[in-house]
PDB file of C-alpha atoms in Angstrom:
ATOM      1  CA  MET A   1     -50.380   3.298  49.942  1.00  0.00           C
ATOM      2  CA  LYS A   2     -50.229   6.189  52.395  1.00  0.00           C
ATOM      3  CA  SER A   3     -47.243   4.688  54.308  1.00  0.00           C
ATOM      4  CA  ALA A   4     -45.400   3.988  51.030  1.00  0.00           C
ATOM      5  CA  PHE A   5     -45.822   7.663  50.081  1.00  0.00           C
ATOM      6  CA  ARG A   6     -44.296   8.752  53.430  1.00  0.00           C
ATOM      7  CA  TYR A   7     -41.463   6.269  52.977  1.00  0.00           C
ATOM      8  CA  TYR A   8     -40.613   7.581  49.497  1.00  0.00           C
ATOM      9  CA  THR A   9     -40.924  11.215  50.647  1.00  0.00           C
ATOM     10  CA  VAL A  10     -38.442  10.642  53.489  1.00  0.00           C
ATOM     11  CA  LEU A  11     -36.129   8.669  51.194  1.00  0.00           C
ATOM     12  CA  PHE A  12     -36.216  11.442  48.577  1.00  0.00           C
ATOM     13  CA  ALA A  13     -35.455  14.093  51.229  1.00  0.00           C
ATOM     14  CA  LEU A  14     -32.474  12.079  52.503  1.00  0.00           C
ATOM     15  CA  ILE A  15     -31.083  11.573  49.004  1.00  0.00           C
ATOM     16  CA  ALA A  16     -31.461  15.273  48.225  1.00  0.00           C
ATOM     17  CA  ALA A  17     -29.655  16.186  51.471  1.00  0.00           C
ATOM     18  CA  VAL A  18     -26.782  13.794  50.726  1.00  0.00           C
ATOM     19  CA  LEU A  19     -26.392  14.999  47.144  1.00  0.00           C
ATOM     20  CA  THR A  20     -26.301  18.671  48.087  1.00  0.00           C
ATOM     21  CA  SER A  21     -23.789  18.100  50.886  1.00  0.00           C
ATOM     22  CA  CYS A  22     -21.465  16.062  48.630  1.00  0.00           C
ATOM     23  CA  SER A  23     -21.183  18.573  45.837  1.00  0.00           C
ATOM     24  CA  VAL A  24     -17.712  19.488  44.630  1.00  0.00           C
ATOM     25  CA  GLY A  25     -16.155  22.646  46.020  1.00  0.00           C
ATOM     26  CA  ASN A  26     -18.182  22.991  49.208  1.00  0.00           C
ATOM     27  CA  LYS A  27     -15.205  22.316  51.541  1.00  0.00           C
ATOM     28  CA  VAL A  28     -15.142  25.365  53.787  1.00  0.00           C
ATOM     29  CA  ILE A  29     -13.005  25.255  56.898  1.00  0.00           C
ATOM     30  CA  PRO A  30     -15.205  26.608  59.716  1.00  0.00           C
ATOM     31  CA  ASP A  31     -14.024  29.404  61.977  1.00  0.00           C
ATOM     32  CA  PRO A  32     -13.246  27.895  65.388  1.00  0.00           C
ATOM     33  CA  GLY A  33     -14.447  31.014  67.167  1.00  0.00           C
ATOM     34  CA  GLY A  34     -11.225  32.938  67.670  1.00  0.00           C
ATOM     35  CA  ASN A  35      -7.793  32.370  69.095  1.00  0.00           C
ATOM     36  CA  SER A  36      -7.219  30.994  72.550  1.00  0.00           C
ATOM     37  CA  GLY A  37      -6.032  33.579  75.029  1.00  0.00           C
ATOM     38  CA  VAL A  38      -2.333  33.929  75.708  1.00  0.00           C
ATOM     39  CA  ASP A  39      -1.122  34.585  79.230  1.00  0.00           C
ATOM     40  CA  THR A  40       2.214  36.382  79.256  1.00  0.00           C
ATOM     41  CA  THR A  41       3.186  35.521  82.830  1.00  0.00           C
ATOM     42  CA  ASN A  42       6.081  33.164  83.453  1.00  0.00           C
ATOM     43  CA  THR A  43       3.659  30.334  84.347  1.00  0.00           C
ATOM     44  CA  ALA A  44       2.266  30.370  80.794  1.00  0.00           C
ATOM     45  CA  LEU A  45       5.650  30.502  79.109  1.00  0.00           C
ATOM     46  CA  ASN A  46       5.963  27.600  76.634  1.00  0.00           C
ATOM     47  CA  THR A  47       2.408  26.295  77.189  1.00  0.00           C
ATOM     48  CA  PHE A  48      -0.509  27.155  74.923  1.00  0.00           C
ATOM     49  CA  ASN A  49      -3.483  25.698  73.062  1.00  0.00           C
ATOM     50  CA  ILE A  50      -3.898  24.999  69.386  1.00  0.00           C
ATOM     51  CA  ILE A  51      -7.562  25.159  68.382  1.00  0.00           C
ATOM     52  CA  VAL A  52      -8.105  22.730  65.503  1.00  0.00           C
ATOM     53  CA  SER A  53     -11.264  22.715  63.385  1.00  0.00           C
ATOM     54  CA  GLY A  54     -12.266  21.494  59.939  1.00  0.00           C
ATOM     55  CA  ASP A  55     -13.274  17.914  59.151  1.00  0.00           C
ATOM     56  CA  THR A  56     -12.705  17.210  62.852  1.00  0.00           C
ATOM     57  CA  SER A  57     -12.173  19.494  65.835  1.00  0.00           C
ATOM     58  CA  PHE A  58     -10.136  19.314  69.017  1.00  0.00           C
ATOM     59  CA  ILE A  59      -7.811  21.384  71.167  1.00  0.00           C
ATOM     60  CA  MET A  60      -4.139  20.473  71.423  1.00  0.00           C
ATOM     61  CA  SER A  61      -2.634  21.544  74.774  1.00  0.00           C
ATOM     62  CA  VAL A  62       0.983  22.024  73.807  1.00  0.00           C
ATOM     63  CA  THR A  63       4.145  22.209  75.889  1.00  0.00           C
ATOM     64  CA  SER A  64       7.105  23.727  74.102  1.00  0.00           C
ATOM     65  CA  ILE A  65      10.583  23.011  75.479  1.00  0.00           C
ATOM     66  CA  ASP A  66      13.179  25.836  75.513  1.00  0.00           C
ATOM     67  CA  SER A  67      16.045  23.582  74.449  1.00  0.00           C
ATOM     68  CA  LEU A  68      14.157  22.532  71.296  1.00  0.00           C
ATOM     69  CA  ASN A  69      13.242  26.101  70.322  1.00  0.00           C
ATOM     70  CA  THR A  70      16.078  27.855  68.532  1.00  0.00           C
ATOM     71  CA  LEU A  71      17.052  30.892  66.556  1.00  0.00           C
ATOM     72  CA  GLU A  72      19.245  29.734  63.679  1.00  0.00           C
ATOM     73  CA  ASP A  73      20.455  32.118  60.971  1.00  0.00           C
ATOM     74  CA  ASP A  74      17.662  34.505  62.061  1.00  0.00           C
ATOM     75  CA  SER A  75      15.060  31.745  61.472  1.00  0.00           C
ATOM     76  CA  LEU A  76      12.834  30.944  64.444  1.00  0.00           C
ATOM     77  CA  ILE A  77      12.296  27.201  64.913  1.00  0.00           C
ATOM     78  CA  VAL A  78       9.610  26.188  67.444  1.00  0.00           C
ATOM     79  CA  SER A  79       8.360  22.741  68.395  1.00  0.00           C
ATOM     80  CA  GLY A  80       6.101  21.339  71.072  1.00  0.00           C
ATOM     81  CA  PHE A  81       4.411  18.231  72.352  1.00  0.00           C
ATOM     82  CA  GLU A  82       0.915  17.271  73.445  1.00  0.00           C
ATOM     83  CA  PHE A  83       0.976  14.795  76.335  1.00  0.00           C
ATOM     84  CA  SER A  84      -1.515  12.347  77.782  1.00  0.00           C
ATOM     85  CA  GLY A  85       0.119  11.548  81.101  1.00  0.00           C
ATOM     86  CA  THR A  86       3.708  10.814  80.078  1.00  0.00           C
ATOM     87  CA  THR A  87       2.840   9.684  76.534  1.00  0.00           C
ATOM     88  CA  VAL A  88       3.308  12.022  73.568  1.00  0.00           C
ATOM     89  CA  VAL A  89       0.042  12.062  71.591  1.00  0.00           C
ATOM     90  CA  GLY A  90       0.781  14.974  69.269  1.00  0.00           C
ATOM     91  CA  ILE A  91       3.666  17.056  67.989  1.00  0.00           C
ATOM     92  CA  PHE A  92       3.634  20.461  66.345  1.00  0.00           C
ATOM     93  CA  GLY A  93       6.291  22.667  64.840  1.00  0.00           C
ATOM     94  CA  PHE A  94       6.824  25.765  62.808  1.00  0.00           C
ATOM     95  CA  LYS A  95       9.686  27.701  61.295  1.00  0.00           C
ATOM     96  CA  THR A  96       9.722  31.301  60.198  1.00  0.00           C
ATOM     97  CA  PHE A  97      12.377  32.422  57.751  1.00  0.00           C
ATOM     98  CA  ALA A  98      13.137  35.470  59.943  1.00  0.00           C
ATOM     99  CA  SER A  99      12.555  36.380  63.592  1.00  0.00           C
ATOM    100  CA  ALA A 100      11.600  40.059  63.479  1.00  0.00           C
ATOM    101  CA  PRO A 101       7.990  41.003  64.276  1.00  0.00           C
ATOM    102  CA  GLY A 102       5.859  40.541  61.183  1.00  0.00           C
ATOM    103  CA  VAL A 103       3.591  38.191  59.248  1.00  0.00           C
ATOM    104  CA  TYR A 104       5.130  35.028  57.777  1.00  0.00           C
ATOM    105  CA  LEU A 105       3.099  33.205  55.124  1.00  0.00           C
ATOM    106  CA  THR A 106       2.965  29.419  54.760  1.00  0.00           C
ATOM    107  CA  GLU A 107       1.723  29.752  51.165  1.00  0.00           C
ATOM    108  CA  GLY A 108       3.527  27.670  48.570  1.00  0.00           C
ATOM    109  CA  ALA A 109       2.280  29.534  45.504  1.00  0.00           C
ATOM    110  CA  PRO A 110       3.240  31.696  43.799  1.00  0.00           C
ATOM    111  CA  PRO A 111       6.942  30.871  44.208  1.00  0.00           C
ATOM    112  CA  GLY A 112       8.807  33.203  46.514  1.00  0.00           C
ATOM    113  CA  ILE A 113       5.851  34.053  48.766  1.00  0.00           C
ATOM    114  CA  LYS A 114       6.506  31.319  51.373  1.00  0.00           C
ATOM    115  CA  THR A 115       8.207  32.635  54.528  1.00  0.00           C
ATOM    116  CA  ALA A 116       7.143  29.977  57.081  1.00  0.00           C
ATOM    117  CA  ASP A 117       6.430  26.260  57.506  1.00  0.00           C
ATOM    118  CA  PHE A 118       3.885  24.793  59.942  1.00  0.00           C
ATOM    119  CA  GLY A 119       2.825  21.225  60.650  1.00  0.00           C
ATOM    120  CA  ILE A 120       1.325  18.895  63.218  1.00  0.00           C
ATOM    121  CA  LEU A 121       1.782  15.166  63.769  1.00  0.00           C
ATOM    122  CA  LYS A 122      -1.363  13.683  65.238  1.00  0.00           C
ATOM    123  CA  THR A 123      -3.433  10.507  65.206  1.00  0.00           C
ATOM    124  CA  ILE A 124      -6.797  11.407  63.684  1.00  0.00           C
ATOM    125  CA  ARG A 125      -9.417   8.779  62.831  1.00  0.00           C
ATOM    126  CA  GLY A 126      -6.934   6.022  63.638  1.00  0.00           C
ATOM    127  CA  ALA A 127      -4.176   7.255  61.296  1.00  0.00           C
ATOM    128  CA  ARG A 128      -0.997   8.910  62.592  1.00  0.00           C
ATOM    129  CA  ARG A 129       0.108  11.449  59.978  1.00  0.00           C
ATOM    130  CA  ILE A 130       1.962  14.673  59.483  1.00  0.00           C
ATOM    131  CA  TYR A 131      -0.432  17.420  58.417  1.00  0.00           C
ATOM    132  CA  ASP A 132       1.392  20.179  56.513  1.00  0.00           C
ATOM    133  CA  MET A 133      -0.451  23.474  56.931  1.00  0.00           C
ATOM    134  CA  ASN A 134       0.397  25.131  53.625  1.00  0.00           C
ATOM    135  CA  HIS A 135      -2.090  27.994  53.762  1.00  0.00           C
ATOM    136  CA  GLY A 136      -2.192  30.866  56.256  1.00  0.00           C
ATOM    137  CA  SER A 137       0.342  32.685  58.379  1.00  0.00           C
ATOM    138  CA  VAL A 138       2.436  32.789  61.527  1.00  0.00           C
ATOM    139  CA  THR A 139       2.623  36.265  63.087  1.00  0.00           C
ATOM    140  CA  ILE A 140       5.378  37.383  65.440  1.00  0.00           C
ATOM    141  CA  THR A 141       4.189  40.336  67.522  1.00  0.00           C
ATOM    142  CA  GLU A 142       7.153  40.646  69.891  1.00  0.00           C
ATOM    143  CA  HIS A 143      10.706  39.296  69.941  1.00  0.00           C
ATOM    144  CA  ASP A 144      12.830  40.068  73.015  1.00  0.00           C
ATOM    145  CA  VAL A 145      16.393  39.116  71.994  1.00  0.00           C
ATOM    146  CA  THR A 146      17.783  39.722  75.513  1.00  0.00           C
ATOM    147  CA  ALA A 147      15.233  37.498  77.306  1.00  0.00           C
ATOM    148  CA  LYS A 148      15.090  35.109  74.306  1.00  0.00           C
ATOM    149  CA  THR A 149      11.265  35.145  74.219  1.00  0.00           C
ATOM    150  CA  VAL A 150       8.864  35.413  71.288  1.00  0.00           C
ATOM    151  CA  LYS A 151       5.126  36.203  71.308  1.00  0.00           C
ATOM    152  CA  GLY A 152       2.748  35.783  68.431  1.00  0.00           C
ATOM    153  CA  SER A 153      -0.112  33.892  66.845  1.00  0.00           C
ATOM    154  CA  PHE A 154      -0.868  31.591  63.941  1.00  0.00           C
ATOM    155  CA  ASP A 155      -3.821  30.871  61.699  1.00  0.00           C
ATOM    156  CA  VAL A 156      -2.986  28.100  59.229  1.00  0.00           C
ATOM    157  CA  ASN A 157      -4.806  25.342  57.369  1.00  0.00           C
ATOM    158  CA  ASN A 158      -4.312  22.678  54.721  1.00  0.00           C
ATOM    159  CA  GLU A 159      -7.392  23.607  52.682  1.00  0.00           C
ATOM    160  CA  PHE A 160      -5.575  23.679  49.336  1.00  0.00           C
ATOM    161  CA  ASN A 161      -3.339  20.659  49.974  1.00  0.00           C
ATOM    162  CA  ILE A 162      -4.492  18.100  47.399  1.00  0.00           C
ATOM    163  CA  THR A 163      -2.751  15.236  49.235  1.00  0.00           C
ATOM    164  CA  ALA A 164      -4.578  15.899  52.525  1.00  0.00           C
ATOM    165  CA  ASN A 165      -7.154  13.312  53.500  1.00  0.00           C
ATOM    166  CA  ILE A 166      -8.545  15.507  56.300  1.00  0.00           C
ATOM    167  CA  PHE A 167      -8.866  19.278  56.126  1.00  0.00           C
ATOM    168  CA  LEU A 168      -7.755  21.116  59.262  1.00  0.00           C
ATOM    169  CA  ARG A 169      -7.420  24.684  60.484  1.00  0.00           C
ATOM    170  CA  CYS A 170      -5.080  25.491  63.392  1.00  0.00           C
ATOM    171  CA  ARG A 171      -5.286  28.753  65.341  1.00  0.00           C
ATOM    172  CA  GLY A 172      -3.648  29.896  68.519  1.00  0.00           C
ATOM    173  CA  ASN A 173      -1.352  32.270  70.337  1.00  0.00           C
ATOM    174  CA  PHE A 174       2.107  31.458  71.623  1.00  0.00           C
ATOM    175  CA  TYR A 175       4.630  32.837  74.107  1.00  0.00           C
ATOM    176  CA  ILE A 176       7.818  30.799  73.976  1.00  0.00           C
ATOM    177  CA  LYS A 177      11.396  30.905  75.176  1.00  0.00           C
ATOM    178  CA  TYR A 178      14.279  29.670  73.025  1.00  0.00           C
ATOM    179  CA  GLN A 179      17.904  28.701  73.678  1.00  0.00           C
TER     180      GLN A 179
END
């Protein structure tokens, strides 16, 4: 009788824990603890980390290639790759609708507020998908038109994307060169 009571007490505690953790609306993307540092020397140009947190967490070490980064009609287009040896294991990209220093929102609502796009392509939990980060911002802090370099940061997530199967938050700093 005494062991059955312990068994039911533990079972009840487990059920209560599961029910409270599965309640609707408790999806909060955790803060990954700040942006990664950005080194502005030439050795750090086009290489930076993307700190990803949410339903899973990892760090993407990204290499951005000058010839793929462009300034087109005053829109900054940046892309980069995560490598494992010589194999591409992740891709990221963003576009701001202007290139002057400022904050560019990835928000889709209300209409007219969106001034940037951001996404990553990554295999997570065995599925290779594009994750559109439709909430947050890309910030350009410095744009040197003569040297063709741009510095800034981003803090984006897909928290309000109803088609997302995994919720992610991406944060980081960048220092890139474009063609």
